[in-house]
GROMACS .gro file of C-alpha atoms in nm:
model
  221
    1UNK     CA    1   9.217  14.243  13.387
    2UNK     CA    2   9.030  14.432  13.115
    3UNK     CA    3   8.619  14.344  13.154
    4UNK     CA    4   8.526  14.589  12.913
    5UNK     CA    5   8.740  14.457  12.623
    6UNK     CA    6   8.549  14.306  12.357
    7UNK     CA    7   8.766  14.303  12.034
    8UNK     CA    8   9.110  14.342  12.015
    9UNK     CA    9   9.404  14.345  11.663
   10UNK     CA   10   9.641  14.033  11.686
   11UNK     CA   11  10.002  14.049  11.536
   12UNK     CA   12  10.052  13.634  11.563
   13UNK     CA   13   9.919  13.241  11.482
   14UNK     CA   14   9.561  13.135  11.568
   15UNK     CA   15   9.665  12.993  11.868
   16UNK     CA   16   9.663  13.308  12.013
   17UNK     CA   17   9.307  13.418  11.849
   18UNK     CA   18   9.185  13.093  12.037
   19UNK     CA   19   9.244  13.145  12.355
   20UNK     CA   20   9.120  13.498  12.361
   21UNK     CA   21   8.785  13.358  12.229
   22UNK     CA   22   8.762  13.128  12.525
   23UNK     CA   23   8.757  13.429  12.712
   24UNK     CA   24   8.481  13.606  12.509
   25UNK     CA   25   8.727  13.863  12.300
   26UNK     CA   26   8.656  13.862  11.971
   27UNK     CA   27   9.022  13.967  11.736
   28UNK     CA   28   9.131  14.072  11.377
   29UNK     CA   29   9.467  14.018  11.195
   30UNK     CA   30   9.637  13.640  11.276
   31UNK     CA   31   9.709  13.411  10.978
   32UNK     CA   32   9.394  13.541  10.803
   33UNK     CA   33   9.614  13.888  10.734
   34UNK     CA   34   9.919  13.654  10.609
   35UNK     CA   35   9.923  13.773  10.245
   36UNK     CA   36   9.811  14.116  10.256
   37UNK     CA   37   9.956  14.435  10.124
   38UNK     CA   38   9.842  14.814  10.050
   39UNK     CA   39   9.888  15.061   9.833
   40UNK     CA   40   9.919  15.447   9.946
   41UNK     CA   41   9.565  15.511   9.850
   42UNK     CA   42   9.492  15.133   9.991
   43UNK     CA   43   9.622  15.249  10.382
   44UNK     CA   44   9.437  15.572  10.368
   45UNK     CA   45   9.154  15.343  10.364
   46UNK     CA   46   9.264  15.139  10.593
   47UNK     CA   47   9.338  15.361  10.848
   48UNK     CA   48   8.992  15.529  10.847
   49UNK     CA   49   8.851  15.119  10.869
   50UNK     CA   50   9.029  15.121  11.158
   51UNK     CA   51   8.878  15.455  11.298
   52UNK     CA   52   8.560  15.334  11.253
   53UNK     CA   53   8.615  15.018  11.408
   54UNK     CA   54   8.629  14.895  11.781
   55UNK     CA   55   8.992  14.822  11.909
   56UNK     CA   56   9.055  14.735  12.278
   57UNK     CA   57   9.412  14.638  12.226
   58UNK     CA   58   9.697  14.502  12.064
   59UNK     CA   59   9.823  14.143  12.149
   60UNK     CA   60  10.159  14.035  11.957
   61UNK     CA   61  10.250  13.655  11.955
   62UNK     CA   62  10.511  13.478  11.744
   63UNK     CA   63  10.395  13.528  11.352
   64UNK     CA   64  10.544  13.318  11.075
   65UNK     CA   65  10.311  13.552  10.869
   66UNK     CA   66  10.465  13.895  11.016
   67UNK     CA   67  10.493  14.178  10.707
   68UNK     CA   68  10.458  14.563  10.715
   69UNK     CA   69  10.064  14.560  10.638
   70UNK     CA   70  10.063  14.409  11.021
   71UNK     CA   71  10.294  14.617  11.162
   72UNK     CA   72  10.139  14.920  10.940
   73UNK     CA   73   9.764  14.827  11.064
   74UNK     CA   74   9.906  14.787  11.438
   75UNK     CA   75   9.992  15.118  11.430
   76UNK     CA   76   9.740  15.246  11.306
   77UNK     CA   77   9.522  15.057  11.606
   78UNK     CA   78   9.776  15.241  11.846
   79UNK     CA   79   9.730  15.620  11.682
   80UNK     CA   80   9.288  15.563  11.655
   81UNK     CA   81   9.220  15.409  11.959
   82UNK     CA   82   9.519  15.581  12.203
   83UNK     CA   83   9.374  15.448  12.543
   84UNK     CA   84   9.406  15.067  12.392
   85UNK     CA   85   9.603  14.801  12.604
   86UNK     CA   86   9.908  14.628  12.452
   87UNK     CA   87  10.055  14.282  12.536
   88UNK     CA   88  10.289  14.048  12.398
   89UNK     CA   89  10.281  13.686  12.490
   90UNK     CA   90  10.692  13.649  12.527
   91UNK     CA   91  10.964  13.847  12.391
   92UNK     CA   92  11.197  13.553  12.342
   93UNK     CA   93  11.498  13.656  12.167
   94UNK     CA   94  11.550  13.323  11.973
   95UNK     CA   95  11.451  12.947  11.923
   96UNK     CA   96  11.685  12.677  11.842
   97UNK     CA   97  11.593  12.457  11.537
   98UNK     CA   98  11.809  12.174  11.476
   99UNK     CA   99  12.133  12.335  11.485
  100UNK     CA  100  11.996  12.684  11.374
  101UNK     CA  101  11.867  13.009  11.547
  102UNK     CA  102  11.505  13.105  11.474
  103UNK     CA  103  11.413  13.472  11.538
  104UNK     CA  104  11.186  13.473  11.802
  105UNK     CA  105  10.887  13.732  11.916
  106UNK     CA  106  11.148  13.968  12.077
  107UNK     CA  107  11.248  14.117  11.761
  108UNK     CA  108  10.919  14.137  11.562
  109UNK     CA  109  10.796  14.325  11.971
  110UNK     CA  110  11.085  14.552  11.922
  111UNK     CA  111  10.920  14.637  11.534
  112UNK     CA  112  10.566  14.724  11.702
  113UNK     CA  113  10.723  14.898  11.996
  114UNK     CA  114  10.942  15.109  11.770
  115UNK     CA  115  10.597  15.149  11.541
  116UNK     CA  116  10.380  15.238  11.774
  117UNK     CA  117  10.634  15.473  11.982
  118UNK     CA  118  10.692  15.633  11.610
  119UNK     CA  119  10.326  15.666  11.495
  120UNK     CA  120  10.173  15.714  11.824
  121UNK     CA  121  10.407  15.930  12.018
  122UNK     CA  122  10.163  16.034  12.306
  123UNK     CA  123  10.189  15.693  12.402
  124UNK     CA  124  10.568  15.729  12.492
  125UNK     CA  125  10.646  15.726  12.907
  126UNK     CA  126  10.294  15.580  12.982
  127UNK     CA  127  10.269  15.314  13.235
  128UNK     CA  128  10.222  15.002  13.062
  129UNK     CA  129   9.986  14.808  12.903
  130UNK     CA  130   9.896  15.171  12.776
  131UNK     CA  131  10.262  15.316  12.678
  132UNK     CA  132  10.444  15.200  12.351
  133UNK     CA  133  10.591  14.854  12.504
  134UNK     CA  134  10.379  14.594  12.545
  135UNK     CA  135  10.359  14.374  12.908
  136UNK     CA  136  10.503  14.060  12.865
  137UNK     CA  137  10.241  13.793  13.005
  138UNK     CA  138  10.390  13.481  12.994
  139UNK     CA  139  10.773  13.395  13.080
  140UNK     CA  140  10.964  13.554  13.268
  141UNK     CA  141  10.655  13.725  13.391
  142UNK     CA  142  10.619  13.591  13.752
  143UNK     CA  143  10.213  13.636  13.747
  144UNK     CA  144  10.206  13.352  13.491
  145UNK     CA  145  10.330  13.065  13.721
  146UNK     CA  146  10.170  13.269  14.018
  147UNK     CA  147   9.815  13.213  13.791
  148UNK     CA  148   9.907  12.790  13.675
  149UNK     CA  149   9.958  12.733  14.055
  150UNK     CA  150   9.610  12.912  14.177
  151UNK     CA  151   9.444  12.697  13.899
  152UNK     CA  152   9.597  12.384  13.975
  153UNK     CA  153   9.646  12.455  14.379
  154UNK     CA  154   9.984  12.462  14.394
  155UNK     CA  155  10.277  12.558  14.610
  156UNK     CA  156  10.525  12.720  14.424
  157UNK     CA  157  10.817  12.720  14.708
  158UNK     CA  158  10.748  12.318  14.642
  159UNK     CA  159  10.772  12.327  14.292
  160UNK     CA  160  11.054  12.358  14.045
  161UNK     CA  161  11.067  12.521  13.691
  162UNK     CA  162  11.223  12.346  13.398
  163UNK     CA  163  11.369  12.527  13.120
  164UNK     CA  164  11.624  12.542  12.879
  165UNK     CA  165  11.614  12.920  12.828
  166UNK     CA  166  11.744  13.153  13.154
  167UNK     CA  167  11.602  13.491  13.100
  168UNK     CA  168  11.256  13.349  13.046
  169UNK     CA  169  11.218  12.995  13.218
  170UNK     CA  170  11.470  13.015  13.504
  171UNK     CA  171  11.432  13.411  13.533
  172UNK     CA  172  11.013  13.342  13.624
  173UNK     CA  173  11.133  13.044  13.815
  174UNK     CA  174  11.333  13.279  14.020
  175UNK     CA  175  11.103  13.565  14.037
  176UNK     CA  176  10.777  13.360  14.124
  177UNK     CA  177  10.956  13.206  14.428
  178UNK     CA  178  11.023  12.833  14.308
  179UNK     CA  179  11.330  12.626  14.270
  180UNK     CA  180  11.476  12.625  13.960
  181UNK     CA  181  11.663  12.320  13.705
  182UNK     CA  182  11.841  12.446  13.383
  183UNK     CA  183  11.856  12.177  13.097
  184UNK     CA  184  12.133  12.231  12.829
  185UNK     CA  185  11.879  12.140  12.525
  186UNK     CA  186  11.828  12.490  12.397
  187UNK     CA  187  11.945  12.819  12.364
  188UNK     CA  188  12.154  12.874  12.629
  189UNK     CA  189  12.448  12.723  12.786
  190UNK     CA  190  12.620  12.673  13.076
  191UNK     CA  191  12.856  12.985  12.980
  192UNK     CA  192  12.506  13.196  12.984
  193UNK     CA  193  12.450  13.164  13.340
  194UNK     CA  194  12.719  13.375  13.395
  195UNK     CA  195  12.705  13.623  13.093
  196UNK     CA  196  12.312  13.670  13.178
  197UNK     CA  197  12.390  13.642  13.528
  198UNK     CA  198  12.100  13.446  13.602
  199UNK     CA  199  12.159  13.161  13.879
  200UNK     CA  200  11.936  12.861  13.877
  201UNK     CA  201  11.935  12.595  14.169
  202UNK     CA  202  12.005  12.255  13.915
  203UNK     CA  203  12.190  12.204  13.619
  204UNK     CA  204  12.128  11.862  13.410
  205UNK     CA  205  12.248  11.808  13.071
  206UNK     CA  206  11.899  11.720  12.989
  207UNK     CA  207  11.535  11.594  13.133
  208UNK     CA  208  11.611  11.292  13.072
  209UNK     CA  209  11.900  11.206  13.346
  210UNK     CA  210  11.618  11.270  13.571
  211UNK     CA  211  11.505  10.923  13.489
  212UNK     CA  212  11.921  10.792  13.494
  213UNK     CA  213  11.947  10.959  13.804
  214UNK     CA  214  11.637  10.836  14.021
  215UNK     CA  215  11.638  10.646  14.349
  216UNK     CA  216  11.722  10.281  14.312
  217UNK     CA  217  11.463  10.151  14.501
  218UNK     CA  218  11.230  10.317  14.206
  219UNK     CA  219  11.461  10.133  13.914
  220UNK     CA  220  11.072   9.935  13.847
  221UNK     CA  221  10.874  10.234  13.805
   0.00000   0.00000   0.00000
């Protein structure tokens, strides 16, 4: 997708720095950033560090270590190096932990999108990865399962997607051509399917009454 790039700012865990250094990109920022801050004479420093340095992109992941020296030093990526790419790894509004919603990476995207349209202007009404929102690369981005299937040599019109969530799981499901089962373990609902209008092929409480509701003649297995 991007052969030249060689080094690239990350707004997220290390999960994400890993798996661009499989693919020979080096990055900057991740947990190692967690418990910085600047001064006014500290980010006029920064910001000419970050002139000097080499920036192919931006890629935001979810960050239990998000502050405003990230989002301050992404956008200062976006204004020195304009013609950088920028990617997010999900925008997922929310998580459910025990009986609690967990901010997702939607809302700390929407912080470097409104950043980097507000400190990098030019960038506004570009095509994306090189405008001021960032492509979405995994879910509900159809590419993604379109990419598992070449590696793995599958036929997506024979396979089904599995999610809890519809506007990511069942919403790439959809798009990428497979069947689609909704589980009722997370976020969403039943009621969602019709307030996000989004219209998977199964509905099961959860994975598990695949196993109550197998064949008979498999009750050994």
């Amino acid at each position: 997708m991007h052969p030249e790039a060689k080094h690239v700012y990350v707004v997220g865990g290390q999960g994400v720095q890993d798996e661009l250094a499989k693919v020979g990109i080096t990055s900057s920022g991740g947990p190692a950033e967690d418990k910085e801050a600047f001064s006014d004479e500290e980010f006029k420093a920064l910001g000419e560090k970050v002139k000097k340095e080499r920036f192919d992109g931006v890629v935001s992941g979810w960050d239990l270590g998000f502050s405003f020296y990230k989002l301050a030093k992404a956008s200062l990526v976006f204004q020195n190096h304009p013609e950088c790419f920028f990617y997010a790894t999900n925008d997922d509004a929310a998580d459910k932990v025990g009986g609690f919603l967990l901010p997702g990476n939607g809302p700390l995207l929407k912080n470097l999108e409104a950043s980097c349209a507000a400190c990098a202007p030019d960038r506004i009404g570009k095509e994306k990865p090189f405008g001021a929102e960032a492509v979405v690369l995994g879910k509900p981005n159809p590419n993604y399962a379109k990419l598992i299937a070449e590696w793995n040599g599958l036929d997506l019109q024979r396979s089904v997607m599995v999610g809890d969530r519809l506007d990511t799981d069942i919403l790439m499901g959809v798009n990428a051509g497979m069947k689609s089962l909704f589980v009722l373990t997370g976020v969403d609902d039943v009621t969602a399917i019709t307030t996000k209008k989004i219209q998977p092929d199964f509905t099961l409480p959860s994975v598990g009454c695949l196993y109550d509701y197998r064949p008979n003649d498999q009750s050994n297995l």
